[in-house]
């Protein structure tokens, strides 16, 4: 790719439909935005922000509710060579203060009702605060509409940073992952090819867009397919069921799928036009995979990735999609599983997953030491996920390295126990954590959601079932029943919260 076309926006543009009035986004209120409008609106915003003195490489921090215009703002930042910095809408003032201090953005775009918070946090370097609200309101839109709509997309190199995404990190302060134009192009094109994205596709988009799943995986595929999306402000099963007949592809975190299955109106008929259901960001239970297949006749395609790397693996579009696996490495991605001595492990043995490829990020913003720690000498990124290969080259994720429990000197991988528990009668799902214990160092502990909290399975009976199948050190010392597991907005179980909640269980 020559430099002129290394700005990811140029790459998108090459894939836009020839017919400029083709629709890019449709929202439930009936508003439609064409590809021609996308070009116009992004030109205006890019030009307006440039006229405010913002320069290539400056950061634009964005904390707003999801709307079509947030996406136009994102694309405008790419066009102008600014670094887009999306922030979860749930972040509090205290957290925001850290991000602003760390990233030193030249501008903030926020909801009108957060204006005061950001004004309080304003520093010398931050001269611009614009508002952007749903319903096409806010100063960013008002002011940019007074601007001319010509803008020449700025030339970027593949190595220029396009986006900084703060990773949620359970320990220490969040780290800003620097994702380049080249990373986005490599990963976007690999996915578009692997999932055979076409102009005729219609994506039903119900994910948040401050995270790679909703922003990169979902929107980039649409842009690179020249396709259309039905853009929901947030997930709700009723609206999704209503719009599925007009869609061909759906992407969700596992909770979206369990919520759809909880709705009796979700059936084969509403999925008749669908060609693909994709799941990721957290492990999909085998039970959900099977229930979904039975109810709809569709096999969910599970893929795996992370902020620092984009997508690494996917179950195949053609070919077998295996429950409990995240599929095969994507084209251009090298994935290896090693032991503590960095030696490759055998098939079916658990080890540390490392990846290499143009999809892998440039490093953590202003944290060169932290970046160096996460790469091997031969430049593989250490994902922090424990995984195994099967004989056919499919990878299964067993859990985060830091979630591994070490009890009496033995390593215990939570997933192995969780899978067995989830299969037991009367159990919906489970999470295994390690808690400080005087004798064992850590004690294996199960936090379990029963089907009926008022009538949960007998604990001694459960332990007996587990004892028949597991070495005794892996059998949970205690089983705790809860109504639900704490999850973040991407559907990930927050084991750190569980560990904090039960910190003194054995003390
Ligand atoms: P994030 O950076 O927020 O996208 O989180 C990335 C982490 O989510 C990965 O390192 C995995 O631990 C987890 N993850 C993502 N997709 C999957 C999946 N399909 N199965 C299991 N874990 C996943």
Short mmCIF file of C-alpha atoms and ligand atoms in Angstrom, two decimals:
data_model
loop_
_atom_site.label_atom_id
_atom_site.label_comp_id
_atom_site.label_asym_id
_atom_site.label_seq_id
_atom_site.Cartn_x
_atom_site.Cartn_y
_atom_site.Cartn_z
CA UNK A 1 0.00 0.00 0.00
CA UNK A 2 1.62 3.30 -0.96
CA UNK A 3 1.52 6.15 1.52
CA UNK A 4 -1.07 8.19 -0.31
CA UNK A 5 -3.56 5.45 0.37
CA UNK A 6 -2.44 4.50 3.83
CA UNK A 7 -5.04 6.66 5.49
CA UNK A 8 -7.68 4.06 6.36
CA UNK A 9 -10.34 6.47 5.11
CA UNK A 10 -8.87 6.14 1.60
CA UNK A 11 -9.09 2.37 1.95
CA UNK A 12 -12.77 2.65 2.94
CA UNK A 13 -13.43 5.05 0.07
CA UNK A 14 -12.09 2.58 -2.45
CA UNK A 15 -14.84 0.20 -1.33
CA UNK A 16 -17.76 2.64 -1.27
CA UNK A 17 -20.59 1.74 -3.67
CA UNK A 18 -20.39 3.33 -7.12
CA UNK A 19 -23.90 4.65 -6.69
CA UNK A 20 -23.36 7.52 -4.19
CA UNK A 21 -26.97 7.56 -3.00
CA UNK A 22 -26.58 4.02 -1.68
CA UNK A 23 -27.54 4.01 2.00
CA UNK A 24 -24.82 3.67 4.60
CA UNK A 25 -26.87 4.08 7.79
CA UNK A 26 -30.55 3.80 8.59
CA UNK A 27 -31.84 4.49 12.10
CA UNK A 28 -35.08 3.19 13.68
CA UNK A 29 -36.72 6.64 13.37
CA UNK A 30 -36.47 6.22 9.58
CA UNK A 31 -33.52 8.60 9.00
CA UNK A 32 -31.22 7.49 6.22
CA UNK A 33 -27.67 8.62 5.50
CA UNK A 34 -26.14 7.82 2.14
CA UNK A 35 -22.48 7.28 1.29
CA UNK A 36 -22.55 10.67 -0.47
CA UNK A 37 -23.79 12.25 2.77
CA UNK A 38 -21.05 10.46 4.70
CA UNK A 39 -18.44 12.08 2.43
CA UNK A 40 -20.03 15.50 2.80
CA UNK A 41 -20.56 15.45 6.55
CA UNK A 42 -17.11 14.04 7.32
CA UNK A 43 -15.55 16.70 5.06
CA UNK A 44 -17.39 19.44 6.95
CA UNK A 45 -16.42 18.16 10.39
CA UNK A 46 -12.80 17.53 9.35
CA UNK A 47 -12.58 21.01 7.88
CA UNK A 48 -14.24 22.68 10.84
CA UNK A 49 -11.94 21.01 13.37
CA UNK A 50 -8.87 21.75 11.24
CA UNK A 51 -9.92 25.41 11.10
CA UNK A 52 -9.91 25.44 14.92
CA UNK A 53 -6.17 24.83 14.75
CA UNK A 54 -6.30 21.10 15.49
CA UNK A 55 -3.47 19.33 13.71
CA UNK A 56 -2.53 15.91 12.45
CA UNK A 57 -1.60 13.70 15.41
CA UNK A 58 -3.68 15.73 17.93
CA UNK A 59 -6.10 13.72 20.05
CA UNK A 60 -9.86 14.24 19.99
CA UNK A 61 -11.51 12.73 23.07
CA UNK A 62 -15.12 11.76 22.52
CA UNK A 63 -17.63 10.79 25.21
CA UNK A 64 -21.13 10.81 23.75
CA UNK A 65 -24.16 8.58 23.29
CA UNK A 66 -24.22 6.46 20.16
CA UNK A 67 -25.61 8.13 17.01
CA UNK A 68 -24.85 8.24 13.29
CA UNK A 69 -23.02 11.53 13.77
CA UNK A 70 -20.55 10.03 16.21
CA UNK A 71 -19.51 7.76 13.41
CA UNK A 72 -19.20 10.73 11.06
CA UNK A 73 -17.04 12.44 13.68
CA UNK A 74 -14.84 9.32 13.89
CA UNK A 75 -14.46 9.18 10.10
CA UNK A 76 -13.77 12.92 9.98
CA UNK A 77 -10.94 12.46 12.50
CA UNK A 78 -9.46 9.72 10.31
CA UNK A 79 -9.69 11.99 7.27
CA UNK A 80 -7.94 14.84 9.07
CA UNK A 81 -5.24 12.61 10.56
CA UNK A 82 -6.42 13.34 14.14
CA UNK A 83 -6.23 10.59 16.72
CA UNK A 84 -9.71 9.52 17.74
CA UNK A 85 -10.09 8.72 21.42
CA UNK A 86 -13.48 7.20 22.25
CA UNK A 87 -14.45 7.05 25.91
CA UNK A 88 -17.01 4.76 27.49
CA UNK A 89 -20.11 6.76 28.43
CA UNK A 90 -20.04 5.13 31.86
CA UNK A 91 -16.74 6.78 32.88
CA UNK A 92 -16.96 9.08 35.89
CA UNK A 93 -15.33 12.50 36.33
CA UNK A 94 -12.46 10.97 38.25
CA UNK A 95 -11.71 8.51 35.45
CA UNK A 96 -12.13 11.18 32.78
CA UNK A 97 -9.64 13.38 34.56
CA UNK A 98 -7.02 10.62 34.21
CA UNK A 99 -7.71 10.15 30.48
CA UNK A 100 -7.46 13.88 29.78
CA UNK A 101 -4.24 14.17 31.73
CA UNK A 102 -2.75 11.14 30.04
CA UNK A 103 -3.86 11.74 26.45
CA UNK A 104 -3.77 15.57 26.46
CA UNK A 105 -6.42 15.94 23.79
CA UNK A 106 -6.65 19.13 21.75
CA UNK A 107 -10.45 18.87 21.74
CA UNK A 108 -13.22 17.10 23.59
CA UNK A 109 -16.60 16.25 22.15
CA UNK A 110 -19.16 15.48 24.84
CA UNK A 111 -22.89 15.42 25.49
CA UNK A 112 -24.39 18.81 26.42
CA UNK A 113 -25.12 17.64 29.95
CA UNK A 114 -21.46 16.68 30.47
CA UNK A 115 -20.19 20.08 29.29
CA UNK A 116 -19.67 21.38 32.81
CA UNK A 117 -17.70 18.33 33.88
CA UNK A 118 -15.31 18.74 30.98
CA UNK A 119 -15.09 22.53 31.53
CA UNK A 120 -13.96 21.80 35.09
CA UNK A 121 -11.34 19.40 33.80
CA UNK A 122 -10.13 21.80 31.13
CA UNK A 123 -6.38 22.35 31.08
CA UNK A 124 -4.03 24.67 29.18
CA UNK A 125 -3.73 22.24 26.31
CA UNK A 126 -7.44 21.65 25.91
CA UNK A 127 -8.88 24.65 24.09
CA UNK A 128 -11.93 23.19 22.48
CA UNK A 129 -15.01 21.57 23.95
CA UNK A 130 -17.85 20.82 21.54
CA UNK A 131 -21.13 19.10 22.23
CA UNK A 132 -22.80 16.34 20.27
CA UNK A 133 -26.19 14.97 21.26
CA UNK A 134 -28.51 12.46 19.71
CA UNK A 135 -31.05 13.94 17.29
CA UNK A 136 -28.29 15.77 15.37
CA UNK A 137 -27.98 18.42 18.08
CA UNK A 138 -24.94 20.12 19.57
CA UNK A 139 -22.33 22.74 18.76
CA UNK A 140 -20.18 20.40 16.70
CA UNK A 141 -22.94 19.89 14.15
CA UNK A 142 -24.20 23.48 14.26
CA UNK A 143 -20.77 25.00 13.74
CA UNK A 144 -19.51 22.51 11.17
CA UNK A 145 -22.62 23.09 9.06
CA UNK A 146 -21.51 26.71 8.67
CA UNK A 147 -18.27 25.41 7.14
CA UNK A 148 -17.57 24.60 3.50
CA UNK A 149 -17.84 20.93 2.65
CA UNK A 150 -14.60 20.48 0.71
CA UNK A 151 -11.81 18.67 2.45
CA UNK A 152 -8.88 16.79 1.09
CA UNK A 153 -8.21 13.67 3.17
CA UNK A 154 -4.81 14.01 4.81
CA UNK A 155 -2.03 11.67 3.72
CA UNK A 156 -1.03 9.29 6.50
CA UNK A 157 1.51 6.51 6.71
CA UNK A 158 0.46 3.04 7.79
CA UNK A 159 2.35 3.63 11.04
CA UNK A 160 0.45 6.81 12.00
CA UNK A 161 -1.87 6.43 14.98
CA UNK A 162 -5.55 6.49 14.05
CA UNK A 163 -7.16 5.67 17.37
CA UNK A 164 -6.21 5.40 21.03
CA UNK A 165 -8.40 3.03 23.00
CA UNK A 166 -7.98 2.72 26.73
CA UNK A 167 -8.01 -0.90 27.86
CA UNK A 168 -10.08 -1.63 30.89
CA UNK A 169 -7.17 -3.35 32.73
CA UNK A 170 -8.14 -4.82 36.10
CA UNK A 171 -4.93 -3.72 37.80
CA UNK A 172 -3.08 -0.45 37.52
CA UNK A 173 -4.24 2.51 35.50
CA UNK A 174 -5.83 2.02 32.10
CA UNK A 175 -3.36 1.94 29.22
CA UNK A 176 -3.98 3.72 25.91
CA UNK A 177 -3.53 1.24 23.06
CA UNK A 178 -2.17 3.06 19.98
CA UNK A 179 -3.86 1.61 16.91
CA UNK A 180 -2.49 2.67 13.54
CA UNK A 181 -4.08 3.26 10.15
CA UNK A 182 -2.15 0.19 8.96
CA UNK A 183 -3.51 -1.97 11.82
CA UNK A 184 -7.06 -1.02 10.95
CA UNK A 185 -6.61 -1.63 7.24
CA UNK A 186 -4.93 -5.02 7.70
CA UNK A 187 -7.55 -6.30 10.13
CA UNK A 188 -10.54 -4.78 8.35
CA UNK A 189 -9.58 -6.27 4.98
CA UNK A 190 -8.84 -9.69 6.50
CA UNK A 191 -12.29 -9.79 8.12
CA UNK A 192 -14.11 -8.47 5.08
CA UNK A 193 -12.59 -11.28 3.03
CA UNK A 194 -13.05 -14.00 5.65
CA UNK A 195 -16.72 -13.16 6.21
CA UNK A 196 -17.28 -12.32 2.52
CA UNK A 197 -18.81 -8.94 3.17
CA UNK A 198 -20.85 -7.67 0.19
CA UNK A 199 -22.77 -4.55 -0.88
CA UNK A 200 -26.01 -6.46 -0.48
CA UNK A 201 -25.30 -7.05 3.21
CA UNK A 202 -27.28 -5.26 5.89
CA UNK A 203 -25.74 -5.27 9.35
CA UNK A 204 -28.02 -4.96 12.34
CA UNK A 205 -25.80 -2.85 14.61
CA UNK A 206 -26.71 -2.92 18.30
CA UNK A 207 -23.25 -2.65 19.93
CA UNK A 208 -21.70 0.38 21.63
CA UNK A 209 -19.19 2.23 19.43
CA UNK A 210 -16.58 3.18 22.04
CA UNK A 211 -15.08 -0.33 21.80
CA UNK A 212 -13.36 -2.26 18.98
CA UNK A 213 -16.27 -4.64 18.55
CA UNK A 214 -18.91 -2.06 17.62
CA UNK A 215 -16.55 0.49 16.07
CA UNK A 216 -13.96 -1.50 14.13
CA UNK A 217 -15.31 -5.00 13.61
CA UNK A 218 -18.86 -3.91 12.87
CA UNK A 219 -18.54 -0.52 11.13
CA UNK A 220 -15.33 -1.23 9.21
CA UNK A 221 -16.84 -4.34 7.64
CA UNK A 222 -19.82 -2.30 6.50
CA UNK A 223 -17.56 0.41 5.05
CA UNK A 224 -15.28 -2.11 3.34
CA UNK A 225 -18.26 -4.00 1.96
CA UNK A 226 -19.93 -0.81 0.78
CA UNK A 227 -22.90 -2.23 2.68
CA UNK A 228 -25.65 -0.76 4.81
CA UNK A 229 -26.40 -0.90 8.50
CA UNK A 230 -29.46 -0.56 10.64
CA UNK A 231 -28.07 1.42 13.51
CA UNK A 232 -29.66 1.02 16.96
CA UNK A 233 -28.79 3.26 19.88
CA UNK A 234 -28.52 0.18 22.03
CA UNK A 235 -29.48 -3.47 22.16
CA UNK A 236 -32.99 -4.46 23.04
CA UNK A 237 -34.36 -7.81 22.00
CA UNK A 238 -37.72 -6.49 20.85
CA UNK A 239 -36.25 -4.06 18.31
CA UNK A 240 -33.65 -6.58 17.17
CA UNK A 241 -36.34 -9.22 16.56
CA UNK A 242 -38.38 -6.66 14.66
CA UNK A 243 -35.45 -5.64 12.41
CA UNK A 244 -33.82 -9.03 11.83
CA UNK A 245 -36.02 -9.80 8.78
CA UNK A 246 -34.46 -6.77 7.05
CA UNK A 247 -30.89 -7.74 7.94
CA UNK A 248 -28.32 -10.25 6.72
CA UNK A 249 -25.65 -10.05 9.45
CA UNK A 250 -25.82 -9.57 13.21
CA UNK A 251 -22.95 -9.11 15.65
CA UNK A 252 -23.27 -9.50 19.36
CA UNK A 253 -21.63 -10.18 22.66
CA UNK A 254 -22.84 -13.49 24.14
CA UNK A 255 -25.39 -11.76 26.38
CA UNK A 256 -27.21 -10.47 23.28
CA UNK A 257 -27.70 -14.07 22.21
CA UNK A 258 -28.93 -15.28 25.59
CA UNK A 259 -31.37 -12.36 25.76
CA UNK A 260 -32.70 -13.14 22.29
CA UNK A 261 -33.19 -16.77 23.30
CA UNK A 262 -35.09 -15.62 26.41
CA UNK A 263 -37.68 -14.01 24.13
CA UNK A 264 -40.37 -16.38 22.84
CA UNK A 265 -40.83 -14.23 19.73
CA UNK A 266 -37.34 -15.06 18.57
CA UNK A 267 -37.67 -17.87 16.04
CA UNK A 268 -36.66 -19.28 12.65
CA UNK A 269 -38.98 -16.97 10.72
CA UNK A 270 -37.35 -13.73 11.85
CA UNK A 271 -33.94 -15.10 10.82
CA UNK A 272 -34.97 -16.15 7.31
CA UNK A 273 -32.95 -13.43 5.56
CA UNK A 274 -29.93 -13.77 7.80
CA UNK A 275 -26.69 -15.23 6.50
CA UNK A 276 -24.45 -14.73 9.52
CA UNK A 277 -24.57 -14.33 13.30
CA UNK A 278 -21.20 -13.42 14.85
CA UNK A 279 -20.26 -13.51 18.53
CA UNK A 280 -17.24 -12.21 20.40
CA UNK A 281 -15.72 -10.08 23.19
CA UNK A 282 -16.46 -12.79 25.78
CA UNK A 283 -16.77 -16.58 25.68
CA UNK A 284 -19.96 -17.97 24.18
CA UNK A 285 -21.33 -20.83 26.28
CA UNK A 286 -21.67 -24.09 24.37
CA UNK A 287 -25.23 -24.27 25.64
CA UNK A 288 -26.07 -20.93 24.00
CA UNK A 289 -24.41 -22.08 20.75
CA UNK A 290 -26.57 -25.23 20.75
CA UNK A 291 -29.82 -23.58 21.87
CA UNK A 292 -29.37 -20.99 19.13
CA UNK A 293 -28.81 -23.66 16.50
CA UNK A 294 -31.93 -25.49 17.59
CA UNK A 295 -34.12 -22.43 17.71
CA UNK A 296 -33.02 -20.75 14.47
CA UNK A 297 -31.18 -23.32 12.37
CA UNK A 298 -28.20 -20.89 12.33
CA UNK A 299 -24.75 -21.67 13.69
CA UNK A 300 -23.19 -18.72 15.51
CA UNK A 301 -19.71 -17.86 14.23
CA UNK A 302 -17.43 -17.12 17.18
CA UNK A 303 -14.33 -15.01 16.75
CA UNK A 304 -11.68 -13.74 19.14
CA UNK A 305 -9.73 -10.54 19.46
CA UNK A 306 -8.70 -7.76 21.77
CA UNK A 307 -8.17 -4.02 21.79
CA UNK A 308 -4.41 -4.32 21.25
CA UNK A 309 -4.64 -6.69 18.30
CA UNK A 310 -8.02 -6.33 16.67
CA UNK A 311 -9.36 -9.71 15.61
CA UNK A 312 -6.99 -12.67 15.70
CA UNK A 313 -9.07 -15.74 14.96
CA UNK A 314 -12.43 -16.68 13.51
CA UNK A 315 -14.44 -19.79 12.98
CA UNK A 316 -14.82 -20.34 9.25
CA UNK A 317 -17.60 -18.94 7.11
CA UNK A 318 -17.55 -22.12 5.02
CA UNK A 319 -16.54 -25.14 7.05
CA UNK A 320 -17.23 -26.32 10.55
CA UNK A 321 -17.84 -23.82 13.35
CA UNK A 322 -16.93 -25.61 16.55
CA UNK A 323 -18.65 -24.66 19.82
CA UNK A 324 -16.27 -23.59 22.56
CA UNK A 325 -13.56 -22.64 20.06
CA UNK A 326 -12.72 -19.26 18.56
CA UNK A 327 -11.65 -20.81 15.26
CA UNK A 328 -8.51 -20.45 13.18
CA UNK A 329 -5.98 -17.59 12.92
CA UNK A 330 -7.09 -14.98 10.39
CA UNK A 331 -5.06 -14.43 7.22
CA UNK A 332 -1.96 -12.42 8.11
CA UNK A 333 -2.11 -13.38 11.82
CA UNK A 334 0.45 -15.73 13.35
CA UNK A 335 -0.79 -17.29 16.58
CA UNK A 336 1.32 -19.53 18.80
CA UNK A 337 0.77 -21.11 22.19
CA UNK A 338 3.79 -21.44 24.47
CA UNK A 339 4.76 -22.44 28.00
CA UNK A 340 6.52 -20.27 30.61
CA UNK A 341 9.83 -20.91 28.84
CA UNK A 342 8.45 -19.66 25.56
CA UNK A 343 8.47 -23.19 24.08
CA UNK A 344 5.57 -24.27 21.86
CA UNK A 345 3.16 -26.58 23.68
CA UNK A 346 1.59 -29.69 22.13
CA UNK A 347 -1.94 -29.71 20.71
CA UNK A 348 -4.57 -29.76 23.48
CA UNK A 349 -2.05 -28.52 26.06
CA UNK A 350 -2.81 -25.17 27.62
CA UNK A 351 -0.34 -22.33 27.24
CA UNK A 352 0.02 -18.60 26.72
CA UNK A 353 -1.34 -17.25 23.45
CA UNK A 354 0.94 -14.90 21.53
CA UNK A 355 0.16 -13.21 18.21
CA UNK A 356 2.04 -11.35 15.50
CA UNK A 357 0.88 -9.55 12.37
CA UNK A 358 0.02 -6.18 10.86
CA UNK A 359 -3.08 -6.19 13.07
CA UNK A 360 -1.00 -5.85 16.26
CA UNK A 361 -0.94 -2.37 17.77
CA UNK A 362 2.00 -0.01 18.00
CA UNK A 363 2.22 0.06 21.80
CA UNK A 364 0.77 1.79 24.85
CA UNK A 365 0.58 5.57 24.73
CA UNK A 366 3.50 7.08 26.66
CA UNK A 367 4.29 3.74 28.34
CA UNK A 368 7.33 2.34 26.51
CA UNK A 369 8.33 0.04 29.40
CA UNK A 370 4.84 -1.43 29.68
CA UNK A 371 4.83 -1.94 25.89
CA UNK A 372 8.19 -3.69 25.95
CA UNK A 373 6.96 -6.06 28.68
CA UNK A 374 4.08 -7.23 26.52
CA UNK A 375 6.20 -8.26 23.51
CA UNK A 376 8.58 -11.22 23.14
CA UNK A 377 12.09 -10.66 21.73
CA UNK A 378 10.84 -11.93 18.34
CA UNK A 379 8.02 -9.42 18.42
CA UNK A 380 5.00 -11.53 19.31
CA UNK A 381 2.41 -9.76 21.45
CA UNK A 382 1.64 -11.62 24.68
CA UNK A 383 -2.15 -11.57 24.75
CA UNK A 384 -2.53 -12.55 28.40
CA UNK A 385 -5.02 -15.22 27.34
CA UNK A 386 -4.47 -18.91 28.08
CA UNK A 387 -5.43 -21.10 25.14
CA UNK A 388 -5.00 -24.43 23.39
CA UNK A 389 -4.92 -25.67 19.80
CA UNK A 390 -6.79 -28.79 18.72
CA UNK A 391 -5.53 -31.17 16.00
CA UNK A 392 -7.40 -29.23 13.35
CA UNK A 393 -5.81 -25.89 14.21
CA UNK A 394 -8.84 -24.46 16.04
CA UNK A 395 -8.02 -22.40 19.13
CA UNK A 396 -9.97 -22.46 22.41
CA UNK A 397 -9.56 -19.65 24.93
CA UNK A 398 -9.33 -21.02 28.44
CA UNK A 399 -9.30 -17.71 30.30
CA UNK A 400 -7.11 -14.77 31.16
CA UNK A 401 -3.66 -15.63 32.48
CA UNK A 402 -4.28 -13.50 35.55
CA UNK A 403 -7.52 -15.41 36.24
CA UNK A 404 -5.58 -18.64 36.57
CA UNK A 405 -5.79 -19.96 40.13
CA UNK A 406 -2.69 -21.33 41.81
CA UNK A 407 -3.75 -23.56 44.68
CA UNK A 408 -1.26 -25.56 46.73
CA UNK A 409 1.25 -24.98 43.92
CA UNK A 410 -1.02 -26.39 41.21
CA UNK A 411 -2.31 -24.36 38.27
CA UNK A 412 -6.07 -24.44 37.83
CA UNK A 413 -7.69 -23.08 34.67
CA UNK A 414 -11.15 -21.74 35.55
CA UNK A 415 -12.70 -22.70 32.23
CA UNK A 416 -12.24 -26.42 32.81
CA UNK A 417 -14.35 -26.28 35.98
CA UNK A 418 -16.82 -23.73 34.63
CA UNK A 419 -17.63 -25.98 31.68
CA UNK A 420 -18.40 -28.92 33.98
CA UNK A 421 -20.50 -26.82 36.35
CA UNK A 422 -22.46 -25.26 33.48
CA UNK A 423 -23.43 -28.75 32.32
CA UNK A 424 -24.92 -29.71 35.70
CA UNK A 425 -28.70 -29.72 36.07
CA UNK A 426 -30.13 -26.55 37.53
CA UNK A 427 -27.15 -24.33 36.65
CA UNK A 428 -27.22 -21.40 34.24
CA UNK A 429 -23.60 -20.30 34.42
CA UNK A 430 -20.61 -20.06 36.69
CA UNK A 431 -17.36 -18.25 37.36
CA UNK A 432 -14.34 -19.77 39.07
CA UNK A 433 -12.07 -17.46 41.03
CA UNK A 434 -9.08 -17.87 43.32
CA UNK A 435 -9.31 -16.34 46.79
CA UNK A 436 -6.52 -15.88 49.33
CA UNK A 437 -6.25 -18.90 51.63
CA UNK A 438 -3.79 -19.50 54.46
CA UNK A 439 -2.95 -23.12 53.52
CA UNK A 440 -3.42 -23.22 49.79
CA UNK A 441 -2.29 -19.74 48.79
CA UNK A 442 -5.43 -19.48 46.75
CA UNK A 443 -8.61 -21.50 47.16
CA UNK A 444 -10.66 -22.48 44.11
CA UNK A 445 -14.08 -20.90 44.60
CA UNK A 446 -17.18 -21.15 42.43
CA UNK A 447 -19.70 -18.34 42.04
CA UNK A 448 -22.71 -19.92 40.41
CA UNK A 449 -25.99 -18.70 38.93
CA UNK A 450 -28.65 -21.39 39.44
CA UNK A 451 -31.70 -21.58 37.17
CA UNK A 452 -33.82 -20.90 40.24
CA UNK A 453 -32.17 -18.95 43.04
CA UNK A 454 -34.86 -20.13 45.50
CA UNK A 455 -34.24 -23.73 44.70
CA UNK A 456 -30.57 -24.17 43.79
CA UNK A 457 -28.89 -27.56 43.39
CA UNK A 458 -27.53 -29.25 46.51
CA UNK A 459 -23.95 -28.05 47.01
CA UNK A 460 -22.55 -31.34 48.33
CA UNK A 461 -24.10 -33.15 45.37
CA UNK A 462 -22.44 -30.69 42.96
CA UNK A 463 -19.07 -31.18 44.61
CA UNK A 464 -19.52 -34.93 44.29
CA UNK A 465 -20.17 -34.64 40.55
CA UNK A 466 -17.07 -32.49 40.15
CA UNK A 467 -14.96 -34.88 42.26
CA UNK A 468 -15.78 -37.71 39.89
CA UNK A 469 -14.33 -35.76 36.97
CA UNK A 470 -11.59 -33.56 38.40
CA UNK A 471 -8.43 -33.88 40.45
CA UNK A 472 -9.44 -32.99 43.99
CA UNK A 473 -7.33 -29.78 44.08
CA UNK A 474 -9.54 -28.41 41.28
CA UNK A 475 -12.81 -28.99 43.10
CA UNK A 476 -14.08 -25.68 44.53
CA UNK A 477 -13.64 -25.33 48.27
CA UNK A 478 -16.83 -23.31 48.34
CA UNK A 479 -19.74 -22.81 45.98
CA UNK A 480 -21.62 -19.53 46.28
CA UNK A 481 -25.01 -18.96 44.66
CA UNK A 482 -25.81 -15.56 43.16
CA UNK A 483 -28.65 -14.23 41.03
CA UNK A 484 -26.31 -12.96 38.33
CA UNK A 485 -22.64 -12.46 37.57
CA UNK A 486 -21.27 -8.91 37.33
CA UNK A 487 -20.59 -8.06 33.67
CA UNK A 488 -19.19 -5.00 31.94
CA UNK A 489 -20.85 -3.38 28.94
CA UNK A 490 -19.14 -5.81 26.58
CA UNK A 491 -20.60 -8.82 28.39
CA UNK A 492 -17.35 -9.84 30.10
CA UNK A 493 -17.68 -11.36 33.55
CA UNK A 494 -15.85 -9.03 35.94
CA UNK A 495 -13.91 -11.54 38.01
CA UNK A 496 -12.05 -8.71 39.72
CA UNK A 497 -15.35 -7.59 41.27
CA UNK A 498 -16.08 -11.14 42.42
CA UNK A 499 -12.61 -11.42 43.93
CA UNK A 500 -13.12 -8.13 45.78
CA UNK A 501 -16.60 -9.11 46.97
CA UNK A 502 -15.45 -12.40 48.49
CA UNK A 503 -11.94 -11.31 49.44
CA UNK A 504 -12.26 -12.41 53.08
CA UNK A 505 -14.18 -15.65 52.53
CA UNK A 506 -11.33 -17.80 53.87
CA UNK A 507 -9.75 -15.27 56.23
P1 LIG B 1 -11.05 -6.18 24.93
O1 LIG B 1 -9.69 -5.67 24.79
O2 LIG B 1 -11.94 -5.38 25.83
O3 LIG B 1 -11.70 -6.40 23.60
O4 LIG B 1 -10.95 -7.61 25.63
C1 LIG B 1 -10.21 -8.62 25.02
C2 LIG B 1 -10.35 -9.90 25.79
O5 LIG B 1 -11.68 -10.41 25.69
C3 LIG B 1 -9.50 -10.99 25.22
O6 LIG B 1 -8.15 -10.88 25.63
C4 LIG B 1 -10.19 -12.23 25.76
O7 LIG B 1 -9.81 -12.48 27.09
C5 LIG B 1 -11.66 -11.82 25.72
N1 LIG B 1 -12.34 -12.33 24.52
C6 LIG B 1 -12.64 -11.69 23.38
N2 LIG B 1 -13.30 -12.51 22.52
C7 LIG B 1 -13.43 -13.69 23.15
C8 LIG B 1 -14.00 -14.96 22.81
N3 LIG B 1 -14.62 -15.16 21.66
N4 LIG B 1 -13.90 -15.96 23.73
C9 LIG B 1 -13.28 -15.78 24.91
N5 LIG B 1 -12.74 -14.62 25.29
C10 LIG B 1 -12.81 -13.59 24.43
#
